[in-house]
PDB file of C-alpha atoms in Angstrom:
ATOM      1  CA  MET S 699    -226.214  33.816   0.534  1.00 96.00           C
ATOM      2  CA  LYS S 700    -226.585  37.570   0.889  1.00 97.00           C
ATOM      3  CA  ALA S 701    -229.045  39.413  -1.354  1.00 97.00           C
ATOM      4  CA  ILE S 702    -231.163  42.566  -1.422  1.00 97.00           C
ATOM      5  CA  ASN S 703    -234.731  41.340  -1.513  1.00 94.00           C
ATOM      6  CA  LEU S 704    -238.229  42.722  -1.706  1.00 94.00           C
ATOM      7  CA  HIS S 705    -241.100  41.038   0.093  1.00 93.00           C
ATOM      8  CA  THR S 706    -243.483  43.949  -0.408  1.00 94.00           C
ATOM      9  CA  TYR S 707    -243.650  47.069  -2.543  1.00 93.00           C
ATOM     10  CA  GLY S 708    -242.974  50.546  -1.195  1.00 94.00           C
ATOM     11  CA  GLY S 709    -240.258  53.057  -0.388  1.00 95.00           C
ATOM     12  CA  PRO S 710    -236.521  52.442   0.044  1.00 94.00           C
ATOM     13  CA  GLU S 711    -237.103  50.774   3.411  1.00 95.00           C
ATOM     14  CA  VAL S 712    -238.668  47.676   1.784  1.00 96.00           C
ATOM     15  CA  ALA S 713    -235.364  46.713   0.108  1.00 95.00           C
ATOM     16  CA  GLN S 714    -233.845  44.454   2.760  1.00 95.00           C
ATOM     17  CA  LEU S 715    -230.345  42.982   2.954  1.00 97.00           C
ATOM     18  CA  ARG S 716    -230.880  39.341   3.831  1.00 95.00           C
ATOM     19  CA  HIS S 717    -228.224  36.800   4.765  1.00 97.00           C
ATOM     20  CA  ASP S 718    -230.403  33.688   4.425  1.00 94.00           C
ATOM     21  CA  VAL S 719    -231.432  33.723   0.765  1.00 94.00           C
ATOM     22  CA  PRO S 720    -230.986  30.326  -0.918  1.00 94.00           C
ATOM     23  CA  LYS S 721    -228.351  30.237  -3.650  1.00 96.00           C
ATOM     24  CA  PRO S 722    -230.154  29.935  -7.014  1.00 96.00           C
ATOM     25  CA  GLN S 723    -230.158  26.574  -8.737  1.00 96.00           C
ATOM     26  CA  VAL S 724    -229.027  26.666 -12.356  1.00 97.00           C
ATOM     27  CA  ILE S 725    -231.739  25.604 -14.797  1.00 97.00           C
ATOM     28  CA  ALA S 726    -231.737  24.710 -18.485  1.00 98.00           C
ATOM     29  CA  GLY S 727    -230.826  27.615 -20.749  1.00 97.00           C
ATOM     30  CA  HIS S 728    -229.259  29.580 -17.886  1.00 98.00           C
ATOM     31  CA  VAL S 729    -225.886  30.100 -16.239  1.00 98.00           C
ATOM     32  CA  LEU S 730    -225.143  30.618 -12.568  1.00 98.00           C
ATOM     33  CA  VAL S 731    -222.937  33.678 -12.146  1.00 98.00           C
ATOM     34  CA  GLN S 732    -220.944  34.704  -9.100  1.00 98.00           C
ATOM     35  CA  VAL S 733    -221.740  38.415  -9.116  1.00 98.00           C
ATOM     36  CA  ALA S 734    -218.808  40.828  -9.053  1.00 98.00           C
ATOM     37  CA  CYS S 735    -220.722  44.045  -9.849  1.00 97.00           C
ATOM     38  CA  ALA S 736    -224.355  45.056 -10.129  1.00 97.00           C
ATOM     39  CA  GLY S 737    -225.747  48.030 -11.971  1.00 95.00           C
ATOM     40  CA  ILE S 738    -228.143  50.418 -10.253  1.00 91.00           C
ATOM     41  CA  ASN S 739    -230.828  52.054 -12.365  1.00 88.00           C
ATOM     42  CA  PHE S 740    -234.409  53.273 -12.574  1.00 89.00           C
ATOM     43  CA  MET S 741    -235.809  49.772 -13.074  1.00 88.00           C
ATOM     44  CA  ASP S 742    -234.811  48.895  -9.516  1.00 90.00           C
ATOM     45  CA  ILE S 743    -236.771  51.871  -8.166  1.00 92.00           C
ATOM     46  CA  HIS S 744    -239.781  51.045 -10.328  1.00 90.00           C
ATOM     47  CA  THR S 745    -239.602  47.414  -9.226  1.00 90.00           C
ATOM     48  CA  ARG S 746    -239.502  48.452  -5.565  1.00 92.00           C
ATOM     49  CA  GLN S 747    -242.517  50.714  -6.149  1.00 92.00           C
ATOM     50  CA  GLY S 748    -244.490  47.870  -7.770  1.00 89.00           C
ATOM     51  CA  LYS S 749    -244.662  49.353 -11.261  1.00 87.00           C
ATOM     52  CA  TYR S 750    -243.715  46.027 -12.892  1.00 82.00           C
ATOM     53  CA  ALA S 751    -246.016  43.869 -10.764  1.00 79.00           C
ATOM     54  CA  ARG S 752    -248.397  43.285 -13.675  1.00 77.00           C
ATOM     55  CA  SER S 753    -246.015  43.961 -16.537  1.00 77.00           C
ATOM     56  CA  ALA S 754    -246.250  41.661 -19.527  1.00 74.00           C
ATOM     57  CA  THR S 755    -242.674  42.550 -20.491  1.00 75.00           C
ATOM     58  CA  TYR S 756    -240.865  42.468 -17.115  1.00 72.00           C
ATOM     59  CA  PRO S 757    -243.137  40.670 -14.659  1.00 75.00           C
ATOM     60  CA  VAL S 758    -242.026  40.662 -11.032  1.00 79.00           C
ATOM     61  CA  ARG S 759    -243.164  38.127  -8.471  1.00 83.00           C
ATOM     62  CA  LEU S 760    -242.476  38.702  -4.806  1.00 89.00           C
ATOM     63  CA  PRO S 761    -240.256  37.922  -3.104  1.00 91.00           C
ATOM     64  CA  CYS S 762    -237.606  38.960  -5.611  1.00 91.00           C
ATOM     65  CA  THR S 763    -233.981  39.971  -5.670  1.00 95.00           C
ATOM     66  CA  LEU S 764    -233.344  43.402  -7.152  1.00 94.00           C
ATOM     67  CA  GLY S 765    -230.807  44.211  -9.861  1.00 94.00           C
ATOM     68  CA  MET S 766    -231.473  44.037 -13.608  1.00 93.00           C
ATOM     69  CA  GLU S 767    -227.855  44.128 -14.763  1.00 96.00           C
ATOM     70  CA  GLY S 768    -224.583  42.756 -13.530  1.00 98.00           C
ATOM     71  CA  ALA S 769    -221.240  41.200 -14.279  1.00 98.00           C
ATOM     72  CA  GLY S 770    -219.290  38.289 -12.869  1.00 98.00           C
ATOM     73  CA  VAL S 771    -217.915  34.808 -13.458  1.00 98.00           C
ATOM     74  CA  VAL S 772    -219.862  31.752 -14.619  1.00 98.00           C
ATOM     75  CA  VAL S 773    -219.717  29.077 -11.903  1.00 98.00           C
ATOM     76  CA  GLU S 774    -222.228  26.617 -13.339  1.00 98.00           C
ATOM     77  CA  VAL S 775    -223.810  25.996 -16.746  1.00 98.00           C
ATOM     78  CA  GLY S 776    -227.336  24.706 -17.257  1.00 97.00           C
ATOM     79  CA  ALA S 777    -228.460  22.087 -19.741  1.00 96.00           C
ATOM     80  CA  ASP S 778    -228.661  23.220 -23.362  1.00 95.00           C
ATOM     81  CA  VAL S 779    -225.872  25.788 -22.895  1.00 96.00           C
ATOM     82  CA  SER S 780    -222.863  25.140 -25.115  1.00 94.00           C
ATOM     83  CA  HIS S 781    -221.280  28.532 -25.829  1.00 95.00           C
ATOM     84  CA  LEU S 782    -220.564  29.519 -22.195  1.00 97.00           C
ATOM     85  CA  HIS S 783    -218.348  27.679 -19.734  1.00 97.00           C
ATOM     86  CA  VAL S 784    -217.373  27.722 -16.081  1.00 98.00           C
ATOM     87  CA  GLY S 785    -214.829  30.508 -15.588  1.00 98.00           C
ATOM     88  CA  ASP S 786    -216.131  32.741 -18.390  1.00 98.00           C
ATOM     89  CA  ARG S 787    -216.377  36.434 -17.517  1.00 98.00           C
ATOM     90  CA  VAL S 788    -219.816  37.734 -18.424  1.00 98.00           C
ATOM     91  CA  ALA S 789    -222.164  40.692 -18.156  1.00 98.00           C
ATOM     92  CA  TRP S 790    -225.945  40.795 -18.520  1.00 97.00           C
ATOM     93  CA  CYS S 791    -228.953  43.054 -18.496  1.00 94.00           C
ATOM     94  CA  ILE S 792    -232.729  42.738 -18.271  1.00 91.00           C
ATOM     95  CA  ALA S 793    -232.600  39.748 -15.908  1.00 91.00           C
ATOM     96  CA  TRP S 794    -233.404  40.049 -12.182  1.00 90.00           C
ATOM     97  CA  GLY S 795    -231.094  39.032  -9.382  1.00 94.00           C
ATOM     98  CA  ALA S 796    -227.877  41.065  -9.634  1.00 97.00           C
ATOM     99  CA  TYR S 797    -228.098  42.396  -6.054  1.00 98.00           C
ATOM    100  CA  ALA S 798    -226.874  39.068  -4.697  1.00 98.00           C
ATOM    101  CA  GLU S 799    -223.791  36.939  -4.415  1.00 98.00           C
ATOM    102  CA  TYR S 800    -225.067  34.640  -7.195  1.00 98.00           C
ATOM    103  CA  ALA S 801    -227.576  35.093 -10.022  1.00 98.00           C
ATOM    104  CA  CYS S 802    -229.143  32.567 -12.378  1.00 97.00           C
ATOM    105  CA  VAL S 803    -229.230  34.343 -15.742  1.00 97.00           C
ATOM    106  CA  PRO S 804    -230.802  33.303 -19.076  1.00 97.00           C
ATOM    107  CA  VAL S 805    -228.050  32.805 -21.658  1.00 97.00           C
ATOM    108  CA  ASP S 806    -229.818  35.009 -24.185  1.00 96.00           C
ATOM    109  CA  LYS S 807    -229.209  37.957 -21.813  1.00 96.00           C
ATOM    110  CA  VAL S 808    -225.489  37.199 -21.264  1.00 97.00           C
ATOM    111  CA  ALA S 809    -222.460  38.518 -23.147  1.00 97.00           C
ATOM    112  CA  GLN S 810    -218.874  37.405 -22.610  1.00 97.00           C
ATOM    113  CA  ILE S 811    -216.473  40.170 -21.626  1.00 97.00           C
ATOM    114  CA  PRO S 812    -212.738  40.287 -22.360  1.00 96.00           C
ATOM    115  CA  THR S 813    -210.264  40.168 -19.487  1.00 94.00           C
ATOM    116  CA  ALA S 814    -209.132  43.710 -20.385  1.00 96.00           C
ATOM    117  CA  ILE S 815    -212.538  45.119 -19.395  1.00 96.00           C
ATOM    118  CA  PRO S 816    -213.102  45.412 -15.637  1.00 96.00           C
ATOM    119  CA  PHE S 817    -216.399  44.089 -14.262  1.00 96.00           C
ATOM    120  CA  ASP S 818    -217.519  47.545 -13.155  1.00 93.00           C
ATOM    121  CA  GLN S 819    -217.206  48.863 -16.711  1.00 93.00           C
ATOM    122  CA  ALA S 820    -218.892  45.833 -18.254  1.00 91.00           C
TER     123      ALA S 820
END
């Protein structure tokens, strides 16, 4: 799958579009989302610069896929998830991986969005 990955910290040039990133595997307590939109914010810059490398709150391990917020459609549901289903439209924040075609997101970071709200607004 395509994703914007970091393999080292630094300036904008270290954020690389890759076409060979493995699609995430859904795990217990998570959903796999086909990403429709990703938010861009300061956390992505700080991540790229290495400011979260030793963070207790938002630890980052390289390599990583950028993007702390996104929206899309649930394509797979992990074990222990009962309130979300394949086909649900969702948005999330404070979970890495939105700069990719698919993201595995913890369910406690996910909110369902109504069909009337476009993904880019969610």
